[in-house]
Amino acid sequence: MQFGNIFVILFIAGTVFSCLLQEGLEYIDFRARRKNGASVPTELFGYMDSKLLKRTCAYEDDLYFLFIPKHVLGTILALVLVCSGFYVELFRRAWELTGNAYLTAIIFSVLAGLPSSILDLPFSLYREFKIEKKFGFSTMTPGLWIADTVKGLVLSLVLSVPLISAAVFLLLHASSWWWFLLGIIYVAFSAGLSFIYPVWIAPLFNKFTPLQDRELKTRLEGLLQKTGFSSDGIFLMDASKRSRHSNAYFTGFGKNKRVVLFDTLTALLSAEETEAVLGHELGHYKLHHVLRRLCVMVPLVFIALYAASILIQIPALYSGFGFVTGAELLEGGVPAGIPKEMTFIGIFLLGLIAEGFLWLPSAIANISSCRDEFAADRFAAKLCRTGRPLSTALIKLNKDNLSEIAPPKIYCIFNNSHPPLLERIRALKQFRPDEEEEDGYQPR
């Protein structure tokens, strides 16, 4: 390790700062709960009481006290793995064992994530079988948890191995254009995954059945038709076999688009409220939020890969973390280049460095996402000609999930992709049926 190396400095500084930032934000949120967490805002009189809010605070506090050791130990582990030369030794042994760039990359990628997975295991188990069960959320059994874990590991290998192999192939054979070709493969892979997910992947974990409630189905299908949204159907997911938390979402694209409702959601909300929730989700599609995010994310993928293609050619990136590339040797009087078999290590190291600075793009994404959520709320209110059904649905979901109603603004910017309940309720109260959306969209 070269602690004066710029890449090492960036890694350590970013990792430590990110840890301190998140710990500070969580503490600010904790202090705010202690001060005002049990106070019932005027807008929620008749819907919530201090007893419920105290229970919400207790749930959030338990999660916070679990977060502290998990996050601190995770940060320490990340620093120890790098500073101890763990990754250097892992690469050396994998290469000596296989002598093959593809197998080395696969073995390295799998085993490099093993220490953090082992560290996370007891915390995940404690949350699932202690905290979530304590507050009446978890319906998970040990057998189902093991089955989910095994399926997740197998699925992760099945999906990641071809992508890793493709990346190594391009690094070895595609010269300076590997980043562009890998970007195309990654985008196509992600699109393909989204297409097959509803039909082939999600059913591995849950059972999806066509919605049987005739009244609700008629209302929701009418809403889809009203907005011109075509889908593969409206499905009920057996979420209650794992948790009593409630949700609804769209998944897939093209002919595989599906509307998915948790069975816990339909048991909690009225038909009118469920319609409003679906209207909110439709708002994201009709207001082009999904397309706009793709228009941002796809170019960023190519920009990041292009930057990586330049940085992985810098010997200091490797030597700073203890990797020996031979680039310091001379060939024909000039320094030798980085061996192509090692360039995937450069990408891995850049990923480690970038993790310490993800808080910045995350904050920007959260601000944009919250703006979209408000717009989707207005869209749903316009469809229903009133914001009341969505407001009551949001209140019920918040109560059912024991979510905070008004965490500090600074905390939300860095951690929440959705606005707090109180802000959404206040915005919906200001809705007027004759409002027009920014893009001029009018329901049919």
Coordinates of C-alpha atoms in Angstrom, one line a residue:
M1 CA 0.0 0.0 0.0
Q2 CA 1.2 3.5 -0.9
F3 CA -0.7 5.8 1.5
G4 CA 0.6 8.9 -0.4
N5 CA -0.9 7.6 -3.7
I6 CA -3.7 9.8 -5.0
F7 CA -6.0 6.9 -5.7
V8 CA -5.5 5.5 -2.2
I9 CA -6.0 8.9 -0.7
L10 CA -9.3 9.2 -2.6
F11 CA -10.4 5.8 -1.5
I12 CA -9.7 6.3 2.2
A13 CA -11.0 9.9 2.3
G14 CA -14.1 9.0 0.4
T15 CA -14.8 5.9 2.5
V16 CA -14.3 7.7 5.8
F17 CA -16.3 10.8 4.8
S18 CA -19.2 8.8 3.5
C19 CA -19.3 6.8 6.7
L20 CA -19.2 10.0 8.9
L21 CA -21.8 11.7 6.6
Q22 CA -24.3 8.8 6.9
E23 CA -23.8 8.4 10.6
G24 CA -24.3 12.1 11.1
L25 CA -27.5 12.1 9.0
E26 CA -28.9 9.1 10.9
Y27 CA -28.1 10.9 14.2
I28 CA -29.9 14.0 13.0
D29 CA -32.9 12.0 12.1
F30 CA -32.8 10.2 15.5
R31 CA -32.6 13.4 17.4
A32 CA -35.6 14.8 15.4
R33 CA -37.6 11.7 16.3
R34 CA -36.8 12.1 20.0
K35 CA -37.9 15.7 19.9
N36 CA -41.0 15.8 17.7
G37 CA -41.6 12.2 16.6
A38 CA -44.7 11.6 18.7
S39 CA -46.3 15.0 17.9
V40 CA -49.4 14.7 15.6
P41 CA -49.5 17.4 12.9
T42 CA -52.8 19.2 12.3
E43 CA -53.1 17.6 8.8
L44 CA -53.2 14.1 10.4
F45 CA -55.7 14.7 13.3
G46 CA -58.2 11.9 13.2
Y47 CA -55.9 9.6 11.2
M48 CA -53.0 9.1 13.6
D49 CA -52.4 9.5 17.3
S50 CA -49.4 9.8 19.5
K51 CA -49.5 6.2 20.4
L52 CA -49.0 5.2 16.8
L53 CA -46.3 7.7 16.3
K54 CA -44.4 6.5 19.4
R55 CA -44.6 3.0 18.0
T56 CA -43.2 4.3 14.7
C57 CA -40.4 6.0 16.5
A58 CA -39.6 2.8 18.4
Y59 CA -39.4 0.9 15.1
E60 CA -37.2 3.5 13.5
D61 CA -35.0 3.6 16.6
D62 CA -34.5 -0.1 16.6
L63 CA -33.4 0.1 12.9
Y64 CA -31.1 3.0 13.8
F65 CA -29.4 1.1 16.6
L66 CA -28.9 -1.9 14.3
F67 CA -27.5 0.4 11.6
I68 CA -24.8 1.9 13.7
P69 CA -22.7 -1.2 14.3
K70 CA -23.5 -2.6 10.9
H71 CA -22.4 0.6 9.1
V72 CA -19.3 1.2 11.2
L73 CA -18.1 -2.4 11.0
G74 CA -18.8 -2.4 7.2
T75 CA -16.6 0.7 6.8
I76 CA -13.8 -0.8 8.9
L77 CA -14.0 -4.0 6.9
A78 CA -13.7 -2.1 3.6
L79 CA -10.6 -0.3 4.9
V80 CA -9.0 -3.5 6.3
L81 CA -9.6 -5.5 3.1
V82 CA -7.8 -2.9 1.1
C83 CA -5.0 -2.0 3.5
S84 CA -4.2 -5.6 4.4
G85 CA -3.6 -6.6 0.8
F86 CA -6.6 -9.0 0.8
Y87 CA -7.5 -8.2 -2.8
V88 CA -3.9 -8.4 -4.0
E89 CA -3.5 -11.9 -2.5
L90 CA -6.9 -13.0 -3.8
F91 CA -6.0 -12.0 -7.3
R92 CA -2.6 -13.6 -7.1
R93 CA -4.0 -16.9 -5.9
A94 CA -6.8 -17.0 -8.4
W95 CA -4.4 -16.3 -11.2
E96 CA -1.9 -19.0 -10.0
L97 CA -4.8 -21.5 -9.7
T98 CA -6.3 -20.9 -13.1
G99 CA -3.8 -19.1 -15.3
N100 CA -7.0 -17.9 -17.2
A101 CA -8.2 -14.3 -17.3
Y102 CA -11.9 -15.3 -17.4
L103 CA -11.8 -17.7 -14.5
T104 CA -9.6 -15.4 -12.5
A105 CA -12.1 -12.5 -13.0
I106 CA -15.0 -14.7 -12.0
I107 CA -13.3 -16.2 -9.0
F108 CA -12.1 -12.8 -7.9
S109 CA -15.4 -11.1 -8.3
V110 CA -17.3 -13.8 -6.3
L111 CA -14.8 -14.1 -3.5
A112 CA -14.1 -10.3 -3.2
G113 CA -17.7 -9.8 -2.1
L114 CA -17.7 -12.7 0.4
P115 CA -16.4 -10.9 3.5
S116 CA -19.0 -8.2 3.4
S117 CA -21.7 -10.7 2.8
I118 CA -20.6 -12.7 5.8
L119 CA -20.5 -9.5 7.9
D120 CA -24.0 -8.5 6.7
L121 CA -25.5 -12.0 7.5
P122 CA -26.1 -11.7 11.3
F123 CA -27.4 -8.1 10.9
S124 CA -29.9 -9.2 8.2
L125 CA -31.0 -12.2 10.3
Y126 CA -31.5 -9.9 13.4
R127 CA -33.5 -7.4 11.5
E128 CA -35.7 -10.1 9.8
F129 CA -36.3 -12.4 12.8
K130 CA -36.0 -9.9 15.7
I131 CA -37.0 -6.4 14.7
E132 CA -39.5 -7.1 11.9
K133 CA -41.2 -9.9 13.9
K134 CA -41.2 -7.7 17.0
F135 CA -43.3 -5.1 15.2
G136 CA -45.5 -7.6 13.5
F137 CA -44.2 -7.3 9.9
S138 CA -42.2 -10.4 9.2
T139 CA -44.0 -13.6 8.3
M140 CA -40.7 -15.2 7.1
T141 CA -39.8 -18.7 8.2
P142 CA -36.2 -19.9 8.4
G143 CA -36.8 -22.4 5.6
L144 CA -38.1 -19.7 3.3
W145 CA -35.2 -17.4 4.2
I146 CA -32.7 -20.1 3.3
A147 CA -34.5 -20.8 0.1
D148 CA -34.6 -17.1 -0.9
T149 CA -30.9 -16.8 -0.1
V150 CA -29.9 -19.8 -2.2
K151 CA -32.1 -18.7 -5.1
G152 CA -30.6 -15.2 -4.9
L153 CA -27.0 -16.5 -4.9
V154 CA -27.6 -18.9 -7.9
L155 CA -29.5 -16.2 -9.8
S156 CA -26.7 -13.7 -9.1
L157 CA -24.1 -16.1 -10.5
V158 CA -26.2 -17.0 -13.6
L159 CA -26.6 -13.3 -14.4
S160 CA -23.2 -12.0 -13.5
V161 CA -20.9 -14.6 -15.0
P162 CA -21.9 -13.9 -18.6
L163 CA -21.5 -10.1 -18.0
I164 CA -18.1 -10.5 -16.3
S165 CA -17.0 -12.8 -19.2
A166 CA -18.1 -10.3 -21.8
A167 CA -16.3 -7.5 -20.0
V168 CA -13.0 -9.6 -19.8
F169 CA -13.3 -10.6 -23.5
L170 CA -13.7 -6.9 -24.6
L171 CA -10.8 -5.8 -22.3
L172 CA -8.6 -8.5 -23.9
H173 CA -9.6 -8.1 -27.6
A174 CA -11.5 -4.9 -28.2
S175 CA -8.5 -2.5 -27.9
S176 CA -9.5 1.1 -27.1
W177 CA -13.2 0.6 -28.0
W178 CA -13.9 -1.9 -25.2
W179 CA -15.8 0.7 -23.1
F180 CA -18.2 1.6 -25.9
L181 CA -19.0 -2.1 -26.7
L182 CA -19.3 -2.9 -23.1
G183 CA -21.7 0.0 -22.6
I184 CA -23.9 -1.4 -25.4
I185 CA -23.8 -4.9 -23.9
Y186 CA -24.7 -3.5 -20.5
V187 CA -27.6 -1.5 -21.7
A188 CA -28.9 -4.3 -23.8
F189 CA -28.4 -6.8 -20.9
S190 CA -30.4 -4.5 -18.5
A191 CA -33.2 -4.1 -21.0
G192 CA -33.4 -7.8 -21.6
L193 CA -33.4 -8.4 -17.8
S194 CA -36.3 -6.0 -17.4
F195 CA -38.2 -7.8 -20.2
I196 CA -37.8 -11.3 -18.7
Y197 CA -38.0 -10.3 -15.0
P198 CA -41.9 -10.4 -14.7
V199 CA -42.2 -13.8 -16.5
W200 CA -39.1 -15.7 -15.5
I201 CA -37.4 -14.2 -12.5
A202 CA -40.0 -12.8 -10.2
P203 CA -42.0 -16.0 -10.1
L204 CA -39.0 -17.8 -8.6
F205 CA -39.7 -15.9 -5.4
N206 CA -43.4 -15.1 -5.4
K207 CA -46.7 -16.4 -6.8
F208 CA -48.5 -14.0 -9.2
T209 CA -52.1 -14.5 -9.9
P210 CA -54.5 -12.4 -12.0
L211 CA -56.6 -10.1 -9.9
Q212 CA -59.9 -11.8 -9.1
D213 CA -61.7 -8.9 -7.3
R214 CA -64.2 -8.0 -10.1
E215 CA -65.0 -4.5 -8.8
L216 CA -61.4 -3.6 -8.3
K217 CA -60.3 -5.2 -11.5
T218 CA -63.0 -3.2 -13.5
R219 CA -61.9 0.0 -11.9
L220 CA -58.2 -0.5 -12.5
E221 CA -58.7 -1.7 -16.1
G222 CA -60.8 1.3 -16.7
L223 CA -58.0 3.5 -15.4
L224 CA -55.5 1.8 -17.6
Q225 CA -57.7 2.3 -20.6
K226 CA -58.4 5.9 -19.7
T227 CA -54.7 6.7 -19.7
G228 CA -54.0 4.6 -22.8
F229 CA -51.6 2.3 -20.9
S230 CA -51.4 -1.3 -22.3
S231 CA -50.1 -4.1 -20.0
D232 CA -49.9 -7.9 -19.7
G233 CA -52.5 -7.7 -16.9
I234 CA -53.0 -6.8 -13.3
F235 CA -51.5 -9.4 -10.9
L236 CA -51.8 -10.0 -7.2
M237 CA -48.5 -11.0 -5.5
D238 CA -48.4 -13.2 -2.4
A239 CA -46.2 -10.7 -0.5
S240 CA -47.8 -11.7 2.8
K241 CA -45.9 -15.0 3.0
R242 CA -42.8 -12.9 3.8
S243 CA -43.9 -9.6 5.2
R244 CA -47.0 -7.5 6.0
H245 CA -45.5 -4.4 4.4
S246 CA -47.6 -3.1 1.5
N247 CA -46.7 -1.8 -1.9
A248 CA -47.6 -1.8 -5.6
Y249 CA -45.5 -1.4 -8.7
F250 CA -45.1 -1.7 -12.5
T251 CA -42.6 -4.1 -13.9
G252 CA -41.2 -5.1 -17.3
F253 CA -41.7 -3.3 -20.6
G254 CA -43.2 -3.9 -24.0
K255 CA -45.7 -6.8 -24.0
N256 CA -44.4 -8.0 -20.6
K257 CA -45.5 -4.8 -18.7
R258 CA -47.4 -5.8 -15.6
V259 CA -49.3 -4.1 -12.8
V260 CA -48.4 -5.8 -9.5
L261 CA -50.3 -5.3 -6.3
F262 CA -49.2 -6.8 -3.0
D263 CA -52.0 -8.9 -1.4
T264 CA -51.4 -6.9 1.7
L265 CA -52.2 -3.7 -0.2
T266 CA -55.6 -4.8 -1.5
A267 CA -56.5 -5.9 2.1
L268 CA -55.5 -2.5 3.4
L269 CA -56.9 0.0 0.9
S270 CA -60.4 0.5 -0.5
A271 CA -61.0 0.2 -4.3
E272 CA -61.0 3.9 -4.7
E273 CA -57.7 4.3 -2.8
T274 CA -56.1 1.4 -4.8
E275 CA -57.2 3.2 -8.0
A276 CA -55.5 6.4 -6.8
V277 CA -52.3 4.5 -6.0
L278 CA -52.3 3.0 -9.5
G279 CA -53.0 6.4 -10.9
H280 CA -49.8 7.6 -9.2
E281 CA -47.8 4.8 -10.8
L282 CA -49.3 5.6 -14.2
G283 CA -48.3 9.2 -13.7
H284 CA -44.6 8.2 -13.8
Y285 CA -45.1 6.6 -17.2
K286 CA -47.4 9.2 -18.8
L287 CA -45.3 12.1 -17.6
H288 CA -42.2 10.4 -19.1
H289 CA -40.3 10.1 -15.8
V290 CA -39.0 6.6 -16.7
L291 CA -37.9 7.7 -20.2
R292 CA -36.2 10.8 -18.8
R293 CA -34.3 8.8 -16.3
L294 CA -33.1 6.4 -19.0
C295 CA -32.0 9.4 -21.1
V296 CA -29.8 10.4 -18.2
M297 CA -28.6 7.0 -17.0
V298 CA -27.6 5.5 -20.4
P299 CA -25.2 8.4 -21.3
L300 CA -23.8 8.2 -17.8
V301 CA -23.0 4.5 -18.3
F302 CA -20.9 5.4 -21.3
I303 CA -19.3 8.4 -19.7
A304 CA -18.3 6.3 -16.7
L305 CA -16.9 3.5 -18.9
Y306 CA -15.0 5.9 -21.0
A307 CA -13.4 7.5 -17.9
A308 CA -12.5 4.0 -16.7
S309 CA -10.9 3.2 -20.0
I310 CA -8.5 6.1 -19.4
L311 CA -7.9 5.6 -15.7
I312 CA -7.2 1.8 -15.9
Q313 CA -4.1 2.6 -18.0
I314 CA -2.5 4.5 -15.2
P315 CA 0.1 2.3 -13.3
A316 CA -0.3 4.3 -10.1
L317 CA -3.9 3.0 -9.8
Y318 CA -2.6 -0.5 -9.3
S319 CA 0.7 0.1 -7.5
G320 CA -1.0 2.3 -4.9
F321 CA -3.1 -0.6 -3.8
G322 CA -0.2 -3.1 -3.9
F323 CA -0.7 -4.7 -7.3
V324 CA 2.4 -5.5 -9.3
T325 CA 1.7 -5.0 -13.0
G326 CA 5.2 -4.9 -14.5
A327 CA 4.3 -1.5 -16.1
E328 CA 7.4 0.0 -14.4
L329 CA 9.6 -2.2 -16.6
L330 CA 11.0 -0.9 -19.9
E331 CA 10.2 -2.3 -23.3
G332 CA 12.2 -0.7 -26.1
G333 CA 13.2 2.2 -23.9
V334 CA 9.6 3.1 -22.8
P335 CA 7.5 1.9 -19.9
A336 CA 5.5 -1.2 -20.5
G337 CA 1.7 -1.0 -20.6
I338 CA -0.7 -2.5 -18.1
P339 CA -1.2 -6.3 -18.9
K340 CA -4.7 -6.7 -20.4
E341 CA -5.2 -9.7 -18.0
M342 CA -5.1 -7.2 -15.1
T343 CA -7.3 -4.4 -16.4
F344 CA -10.5 -5.8 -14.9
I345 CA -8.7 -5.2 -11.5
G346 CA -8.4 -1.6 -12.4
I347 CA -12.2 -1.4 -12.9
F348 CA -12.7 -3.1 -9.6
L349 CA -10.4 -0.6 -7.8
L350 CA -12.2 2.3 -9.5
G351 CA -15.5 0.9 -8.2
L352 CA -14.0 0.8 -4.6
I353 CA -13.0 4.4 -4.9
A354 CA -16.3 5.5 -6.4
E355 CA -18.3 4.0 -3.5
G356 CA -17.1 6.7 -1.2
F357 CA -18.5 9.4 -3.4
L358 CA -21.9 8.0 -4.3
W359 CA -23.6 10.2 -1.8
L360 CA -23.4 13.1 -4.3
P361 CA -25.1 11.5 -7.3
S362 CA -27.5 9.9 -4.9
A363 CA -28.6 13.3 -3.5
I364 CA -29.1 14.7 -7.0
A365 CA -31.1 11.6 -7.9
N366 CA -33.3 11.9 -4.8
I367 CA -34.1 15.5 -5.4
S368 CA -35.1 14.7 -9.0
S369 CA -37.1 11.7 -7.8
C370 CA -39.0 13.7 -5.2
R371 CA -40.0 16.2 -7.8
D372 CA -41.3 13.4 -10.0
E373 CA -43.3 11.9 -7.0
F374 CA -45.1 15.2 -6.5
A375 CA -45.9 15.3 -10.2
A376 CA -47.2 11.7 -10.2
D377 CA -49.3 12.6 -7.1
R378 CA -50.9 15.5 -9.0
F379 CA -51.5 13.2 -12.0
A380 CA -53.3 10.7 -9.8
A381 CA -55.4 13.5 -8.2
K382 CA -56.3 14.8 -11.7
L383 CA -57.4 11.3 -12.8
C384 CA -59.6 10.9 -9.7
R385 CA -60.8 14.5 -9.8
T386 CA -59.7 14.8 -6.2
G387 CA -56.6 14.3 -4.1
R388 CA -58.4 12.8 -1.2
P389 CA -58.3 9.1 -2.1
L390 CA -54.5 9.2 -2.7
S391 CA -54.0 11.2 0.6
T392 CA -55.9 8.6 2.6
A393 CA -54.1 5.8 0.8
L394 CA -50.7 7.3 1.6
I395 CA -51.7 7.8 5.3
K396 CA -52.8 4.1 5.5
L397 CA -49.6 2.9 3.9
N398 CA -47.5 5.1 6.2
K399 CA -49.3 3.8 9.2
D400 CA -49.2 0.2 8.1
N401 CA -45.4 0.4 7.4
L402 CA -44.6 2.5 10.5
S403 CA -42.8 5.1 8.3
E404 CA -41.7 8.5 9.6
I405 CA -44.1 11.3 8.6
A406 CA -41.6 14.2 8.5
P407 CA -37.9 13.3 8.8
P408 CA -35.4 16.3 8.6
K409 CA -35.0 17.8 5.1
I410 CA -31.3 17.2 5.0
Y411 CA -31.8 13.6 5.8
C412 CA -34.4 13.2 3.0
I413 CA -32.1 14.7 0.4
F414 CA -29.4 12.1 1.0
N415 CA -31.6 9.1 1.8
N416 CA -35.2 9.3 0.5
S417 CA -36.3 9.0 -3.1
H418 CA -39.9 9.8 -2.0
P419 CA -41.0 13.0 -0.2
P420 CA -42.2 12.6 3.4
L421 CA -45.9 11.9 4.0
L422 CA -46.6 15.3 5.5
E423 CA -45.3 17.2 2.4
R424 CA -47.3 15.0 0.0
I425 CA -50.5 15.4 2.0
R426 CA -50.0 19.2 2.1
A427 CA -49.3 19.3 -1.7
L428 CA -52.4 17.2 -2.4
K429 CA -54.6 19.5 -0.3
Q430 CA -53.6 22.3 -2.6
F431 CA -54.7 20.4 -5.7
R432 CA -57.5 21.9 -7.9
P433 CA -59.3 19.7 -10.4
D434 CA -58.9 22.2 -13.2
E435 CA -55.1 22.2 -12.9
E436 CA -53.1 21.3 -16.0
E437 CA -50.0 19.2 -15.9
E438 CA -46.7 20.7 -17.0
D439 CA -46.6 18.7 -20.2
G440 CA -50.2 19.4 -21.0
Y441 CA -51.3 15.8 -20.6
Q442 CA -55.1 15.4 -20.3
P443 CA -56.7 12.0 -19.4
R444 CA -58.9 10.6 -22.1

